[in-house]
Amino acid sequence: MKTTKHLTTGAMTVALTTLVMLFDRATVGVFMSFLPVPLIVYGFYFGLKSSFPVYVACVVSALIFTGYLPTVLLMTGYGLIGLVCIFANSKKLKTRQTYALLVVSAIPVYVLMITQFGAFFGFEYSLAYSATQNMMPYIANPAIYHIIIIIGILILILMETFIIKTSSTILINVMQRRFKK
């Protein structure tokens, strides 16, 4: 019975993650922050060890349903962030420690997405540099533009990790009240 529950819940998690991913692609990134949420909820109930095969299934699902390398990379990165959140929940880390761990795990994902597939995700560094330069033509040192863009990306990472952690926590709390564990 326990194995059946793991399998069916895992399959539903993969299906929900695939739906979120397809909605994300259809809406050009609106649902990107919610990609790891189904995996995090699954991991809360079944643990990190059981979550890893579900994570792999989500990545394979991204490959099958989209066929785009950037989308597979997106699912791989956000799934890893989800696994980090599950790890933090399982170790009962404090909120600040969890957020720090999520930010540290999100930085390489963002760097890879921006440097390798920026145009696919709607962010090209050269265009951001030109836009910043046009908005602030009075800055004499070009390095300041790079610093402004990097600070903006770090703020985006902070906001996104907040959305991921908060939305998964809210969903878990609602499910705990509705369905006793």
PDB file of C-alpha atoms in Angstrom:
ATOM      1  CA  MET A   1       0.000   0.000   0.000  1.00  0.00           C
ATOM      2  CA  LYS A   2       2.802   2.419   0.884  1.00  0.00           C
ATOM      3  CA  THR A   3       4.590   1.805  -2.451  1.00  0.00           C
ATOM      4  CA  THR A   4       1.358   2.348  -4.372  1.00  0.00           C
ATOM      5  CA  LYS A   5       0.803   5.654  -2.585  1.00  0.00           C
ATOM      6  CA  HIS A   6       4.363   6.755  -3.441  1.00  0.00           C
ATOM      7  CA  LEU A   7       3.910   5.812  -7.096  1.00  0.00           C
ATOM      8  CA  THR A   8       0.511   7.424  -7.606  1.00  0.00           C
ATOM      9  CA  THR A   9       1.455  10.590  -5.745  1.00  0.00           C
ATOM     10  CA  GLY A  10       4.748  10.735  -7.642  1.00  0.00           C
ATOM     11  CA  ALA A  11       2.922  10.350 -10.959  1.00  0.00           C
ATOM     12  CA  MET A  12       0.509  13.123  -9.997  1.00  0.00           C
ATOM     13  CA  THR A  13       3.483  15.300  -9.008  1.00  0.00           C
ATOM     14  CA  VAL A  14       5.121  14.751 -12.403  1.00  0.00           C
ATOM     15  CA  ALA A  15       1.821  15.513 -14.149  1.00  0.00           C
ATOM     16  CA  LEU A  16       1.302  18.722 -12.149  1.00  0.00           C
ATOM     17  CA  THR A  17       4.880  19.812 -12.760  1.00  0.00           C
ATOM     18  CA  THR A  18       4.449  19.150 -16.488  1.00  0.00           C
ATOM     19  CA  LEU A  19       1.280  21.251 -16.531  1.00  0.00           C
ATOM     20  CA  VAL A  20       3.022  24.099 -14.726  1.00  0.00           C
ATOM     21  CA  MET A  21       5.912  23.832 -17.202  1.00  0.00           C
ATOM     22  CA  LEU A  22       3.580  23.912 -20.217  1.00  0.00           C
ATOM     23  CA  PHE A  23       1.663  26.886 -18.777  1.00  0.00           C
ATOM     24  CA  ASP A  24       5.012  28.555 -18.150  1.00  0.00           C
ATOM     25  CA  ARG A  25       6.079  28.132 -21.757  1.00  0.00           C
ATOM     26  CA  ALA A  26       2.672  29.263 -23.045  1.00  0.00           C
ATOM     27  CA  THR A  27       2.742  32.412 -20.894  1.00  0.00           C
ATOM     28  CA  VAL A  28       6.429  33.191 -21.491  1.00  0.00           C
ATOM     29  CA  GLY A  29       7.696  32.558 -17.991  1.00  0.00           C
ATOM     30  CA  VAL A  30       4.830  33.660 -15.756  1.00  0.00           C
ATOM     31  CA  PHE A  31       4.707  30.322 -13.908  1.00  0.00           C
ATOM     32  CA  MET A  32       8.470  29.731 -13.783  1.00  0.00           C
ATOM     33  CA  SER A  33       8.691  30.317 -10.036  1.00  0.00           C
ATOM     34  CA  PHE A  34       6.093  27.624  -9.367  1.00  0.00           C
ATOM     35  CA  LEU A  35       7.903  24.787 -11.167  1.00  0.00           C
ATOM     36  CA  PRO A  36       9.450  23.253  -8.033  1.00  0.00           C
ATOM     37  CA  VAL A  37       6.341  23.621  -5.834  1.00  0.00           C
ATOM     38  CA  PRO A  38       4.715  20.222  -6.632  1.00  0.00           C
ATOM     39  CA  LEU A  39       8.053  18.490  -6.012  1.00  0.00           C
ATOM     40  CA  ILE A  40       8.529  20.345  -2.710  1.00  0.00           C
ATOM     41  CA  VAL A  41       5.069  19.315  -1.526  1.00  0.00           C
ATOM     42  CA  TYR A  42       5.779  15.712  -2.535  1.00  0.00           C
ATOM     43  CA  GLY A  43       9.099  15.847  -0.699  1.00  0.00           C
ATOM     44  CA  PHE A  44       7.434  17.161   2.432  1.00  0.00           C
ATOM     45  CA  TYR A  45       5.266  14.060   2.619  1.00  0.00           C
ATOM     46  CA  PHE A  46       7.660  11.403   1.301  1.00  0.00           C
ATOM     47  CA  GLY A  47      11.161  12.723   1.973  1.00  0.00           C
ATOM     48  CA  LEU A  48      14.249  13.506  -0.068  1.00  0.00           C
ATOM     49  CA  LYS A  49      15.091   9.926  -1.013  1.00  0.00           C
ATOM     50  CA  SER A  50      11.685   9.350  -2.608  1.00  0.00           C
ATOM     51  CA  SER A  51      11.739  12.785  -4.249  1.00  0.00           C
ATOM     52  CA  PHE A  52      14.831  12.166  -6.354  1.00  0.00           C
ATOM     53  CA  PRO A  53      13.183   9.654  -8.781  1.00  0.00           C
ATOM     54  CA  VAL A  54      10.221  12.038  -9.115  1.00  0.00           C
ATOM     55  CA  TYR A  55      12.679  14.844  -9.921  1.00  0.00           C
ATOM     56  CA  VAL A  56      14.297  12.706 -12.640  1.00  0.00           C
ATOM     57  CA  ALA A  57      10.839  11.889 -14.024  1.00  0.00           C
ATOM     58  CA  CYS A  58      10.024  15.623 -14.142  1.00  0.00           C
ATOM     59  CA  VAL A  59      13.212  16.306 -16.138  1.00  0.00           C
ATOM     60  CA  VAL A  60      12.417  13.437 -18.532  1.00  0.00           C
ATOM     61  CA  SER A  61       8.882  14.796 -18.840  1.00  0.00           C
ATOM     62  CA  ALA A  62      10.312  18.188 -19.819  1.00  0.00           C
ATOM     63  CA  LEU A  63      12.411  16.486 -22.474  1.00  0.00           C
ATOM     64  CA  ILE A  64       9.477  14.488 -23.836  1.00  0.00           C
ATOM     65  CA  PHE A  65       6.827  17.209 -23.849  1.00  0.00           C
ATOM     66  CA  THR A  66       8.883  20.204 -24.956  1.00  0.00           C
ATOM     67  CA  GLY A  67      12.000  18.875 -26.612  1.00  0.00           C
ATOM     68  CA  TYR A  68      13.804  22.160 -26.007  1.00  0.00           C
ATOM     69  CA  LEU A  69      17.150  22.043 -24.267  1.00  0.00           C
ATOM     70  CA  PRO A  70      16.516  25.365 -22.465  1.00  0.00           C
ATOM     71  CA  THR A  71      13.244  24.043 -21.008  1.00  0.00           C
ATOM     72  CA  VAL A  72      14.970  20.853 -19.877  1.00  0.00           C
ATOM     73  CA  LEU A  73      17.652  23.028 -18.285  1.00  0.00           C
ATOM     74  CA  LEU A  74      14.923  25.116 -16.644  1.00  0.00           C
ATOM     75  CA  MET A  75      13.259  22.022 -15.187  1.00  0.00           C
ATOM     76  CA  THR A  76      16.616  20.609 -14.089  1.00  0.00           C
ATOM     77  CA  GLY A  77      17.571  23.834 -12.325  1.00  0.00           C
ATOM     78  CA  TYR A  78      14.258  24.494 -10.649  1.00  0.00           C
ATOM     79  CA  GLY A  79      13.958  20.837  -9.690  1.00  0.00           C
ATOM     80  CA  LEU A  80      17.349  21.088  -7.993  1.00  0.00           C
ATOM     81  CA  ILE A  81      16.112  24.151  -6.122  1.00  0.00           C
ATOM     82  CA  GLY A  82      13.096  22.077  -5.089  1.00  0.00           C
ATOM     83  CA  LEU A  83      15.361  19.265  -3.854  1.00  0.00           C
ATOM     84  CA  VAL A  84      17.378  21.795  -1.856  1.00  0.00           C
ATOM     85  CA  CYS A  85      14.164  23.044  -0.265  1.00  0.00           C
ATOM     86  CA  ILE A  86      13.171  19.464   0.570  1.00  0.00           C
ATOM     87  CA  PHE A  87      16.616  18.916   2.093  1.00  0.00           C
ATOM     88  CA  ALA A  88      16.246  22.063   4.197  1.00  0.00           C
ATOM     89  CA  ASN A  89      12.793  20.951   5.367  1.00  0.00           C
ATOM     90  CA  SER A  90      14.050  17.471   6.246  1.00  0.00           C
ATOM     91  CA  LYS A  91      16.947  18.894   8.269  1.00  0.00           C
ATOM     92  CA  LYS A  92      14.550  21.374   9.931  1.00  0.00           C
ATOM     93  CA  LEU A  93      16.805  24.308   9.097  1.00  0.00           C
ATOM     94  CA  LYS A  94      15.847  27.759  10.272  1.00  0.00           C
ATOM     95  CA  THR A  95      14.085  30.049   7.824  1.00  0.00           C
ATOM     96  CA  ARG A  96      17.157  32.197   7.185  1.00  0.00           C
ATOM     97  CA  GLN A  97      19.315  29.134   6.607  1.00  0.00           C
ATOM     98  CA  THR A  98      16.742  27.742   4.182  1.00  0.00           C
ATOM     99  CA  TYR A  99      16.590  30.990   2.212  1.00  0.00           C
ATOM    100  CA  ALA A 100      20.389  31.245   2.141  1.00  0.00           C
ATOM    101  CA  LEU A 101      20.638  27.680   0.856  1.00  0.00           C
ATOM    102  CA  LEU A 102      17.973  28.344  -1.780  1.00  0.00           C
ATOM    103  CA  VAL A 103      19.714  31.511  -2.985  1.00  0.00           C
ATOM    104  CA  VAL A 104      23.087  29.769  -3.169  1.00  0.00           C
ATOM    105  CA  SER A 105      21.533  26.923  -5.171  1.00  0.00           C
ATOM    106  CA  ALA A 106      19.661  29.336  -7.482  1.00  0.00           C
ATOM    107  CA  ILE A 107      22.702  31.433  -8.427  1.00  0.00           C
ATOM    108  CA  PRO A 108      24.391  28.776 -10.637  1.00  0.00           C
ATOM    109  CA  VAL A 109      21.039  27.984 -12.255  1.00  0.00           C
ATOM    110  CA  TYR A 110      20.556  31.643 -13.150  1.00  0.00           C
ATOM    111  CA  VAL A 111      24.119  32.079 -14.360  1.00  0.00           C
ATOM    112  CA  LEU A 112      23.767  29.095 -16.687  1.00  0.00           C
ATOM    113  CA  MET A 113      20.338  30.182 -17.937  1.00  0.00           C
ATOM    114  CA  ILE A 114      21.437  33.765 -18.596  1.00  0.00           C
ATOM    115  CA  THR A 115      24.836  33.037 -20.139  1.00  0.00           C
ATOM    116  CA  GLN A 116      23.831  30.104 -22.327  1.00  0.00           C
ATOM    117  CA  PHE A 117      20.126  30.558 -23.069  1.00  0.00           C
ATOM    118  CA  GLY A 118      19.374  34.190 -22.246  1.00  0.00           C
ATOM    119  CA  ALA A 119      17.443  34.905 -25.430  1.00  0.00           C
ATOM    120  CA  PHE A 120      15.165  31.900 -24.873  1.00  0.00           C
ATOM    121  CA  PHE A 121      14.306  33.073 -21.356  1.00  0.00           C
ATOM    122  CA  GLY A 122      13.813  36.683 -22.393  1.00  0.00           C
ATOM    123  CA  PHE A 123      16.977  38.131 -20.914  1.00  0.00           C
ATOM    124  CA  GLU A 124      20.028  39.019 -22.949  1.00  0.00           C
ATOM    125  CA  TYR A 125      22.830  40.618 -21.007  1.00  0.00           C
ATOM    126  CA  SER A 126      23.893  42.878 -23.871  1.00  0.00           C
ATOM    127  CA  LEU A 127      20.344  44.240 -24.232  1.00  0.00           C
ATOM    128  CA  ALA A 128      20.097  44.784 -20.473  1.00  0.00           C
ATOM    129  CA  TYR A 129      23.411  46.639 -20.591  1.00  0.00           C
ATOM    130  CA  SER A 130      22.218  48.868 -23.449  1.00  0.00           C
ATOM    131  CA  ALA A 131      18.902  49.577 -21.715  1.00  0.00           C
ATOM    132  CA  THR A 132      20.666  50.464 -18.462  1.00  0.00           C
ATOM    133  CA  GLN A 133      23.084  52.692 -20.360  1.00  0.00           C
ATOM    134  CA  ASN A 134      20.172  54.456 -22.092  1.00  0.00           C
ATOM    135  CA  MET A 135      18.313  54.971 -18.793  1.00  0.00           C
ATOM    136  CA  MET A 136      21.379  56.347 -16.996  1.00  0.00           C
ATOM    137  CA  PRO A 137      23.567  58.098 -19.568  1.00  0.00           C
ATOM    138  CA  TYR A 138      25.150  60.302 -16.893  1.00  0.00           C
ATOM    139  CA  ILE A 139      27.216  57.439 -15.410  1.00  0.00           C
ATOM    140  CA  ALA A 140      30.792  57.737 -16.629  1.00  0.00           C
ATOM    141  CA  ASN A 141      32.171  54.382 -15.488  1.00  0.00           C
ATOM    142  CA  PRO A 142      30.869  51.453 -17.606  1.00  0.00           C
ATOM    143  CA  ALA A 143      31.530  49.002 -14.748  1.00  0.00           C
ATOM    144  CA  ILE A 144      28.675  50.623 -12.821  1.00  0.00           C
ATOM    145  CA  TYR A 145      26.238  49.356 -15.469  1.00  0.00           C
ATOM    146  CA  HIS A 146      27.441  45.794 -14.898  1.00  0.00           C
ATOM    147  CA  ILE A 147      27.067  46.205 -11.147  1.00  0.00           C
ATOM    148  CA  ILE A 148      23.509  47.528 -11.544  1.00  0.00           C
ATOM    149  CA  ILE A 149      22.536  44.577 -13.751  1.00  0.00           C
ATOM    150  CA  ILE A 150      24.096  42.026 -11.377  1.00  0.00           C
ATOM    151  CA  ILE A 151      22.327  43.612  -8.388  1.00  0.00           C
ATOM    152  CA  GLY A 152      19.062  43.431 -10.337  1.00  0.00           C
ATOM    153  CA  ILE A 153      19.622  39.737 -11.061  1.00  0.00           C
ATOM    154  CA  LEU A 154      20.420  39.061  -7.390  1.00  0.00           C
ATOM    155  CA  ILE A 155      17.220  40.854  -6.345  1.00  0.00           C
ATOM    156  CA  LEU A 156      15.313  38.709  -8.839  1.00  0.00           C
ATOM    157  CA  ILE A 157      16.857  35.561  -7.336  1.00  0.00           C
ATOM    158  CA  LEU A 158      15.916  36.711  -3.826  1.00  0.00           C
ATOM    159  CA  MET A 159      12.345  37.428  -4.878  1.00  0.00           C
ATOM    160  CA  GLU A 160      11.988  34.136  -6.707  1.00  0.00           C
ATOM    161  CA  THR A 161      13.322  32.051  -3.833  1.00  0.00           C
ATOM    162  CA  PHE A 162      10.876  33.885  -1.563  1.00  0.00           C
ATOM    163  CA  ILE A 163       8.015  33.004  -3.931  1.00  0.00           C
ATOM    164  CA  ILE A 164       9.094  29.354  -4.140  1.00  0.00           C
ATOM    165  CA  LYS A 165       9.482  28.875  -0.395  1.00  0.00           C
ATOM    166  CA  THR A 166       6.406  30.867   0.581  1.00  0.00           C
ATOM    167  CA  SER A 167       4.057  29.297  -1.967  1.00  0.00           C
ATOM    168  CA  SER A 168       5.186  25.775  -1.087  1.00  0.00           C
ATOM    169  CA  THR A 169       4.844  26.485   2.641  1.00  0.00           C
ATOM    170  CA  ILE A 170       1.334  27.888   2.172  1.00  0.00           C
ATOM    171  CA  LEU A 171       0.303  24.908   0.053  1.00  0.00           C
ATOM    172  CA  ILE A 172       1.727  22.418   2.566  1.00  0.00           C
ATOM    173  CA  ASN A 173      -0.043  24.178   5.467  1.00  0.00           C
ATOM    174  CA  VAL A 174      -3.363  24.165   3.619  1.00  0.00           C
ATOM    175  CA  MET A 175      -2.968  20.499   2.743  1.00  0.00           C
ATOM    176  CA  GLN A 176      -2.086  19.624   6.333  1.00  0.00           C
ATOM    177  CA  ARG A 177      -5.241  21.264   7.593  1.00  0.00           C
ATOM    178  CA  ARG A 178      -7.395  19.726   4.883  1.00  0.00           C
ATOM    179  CA  PHE A 179      -5.850  16.237   4.769  1.00  0.00           C
ATOM    180  CA  LYS A 180      -4.369  14.998   8.000  1.00  0.00           C
ATOM    181  CA  LYS A 181      -0.890  13.533   7.467  1.00  0.00           C
TER     182      LYS A 181
END
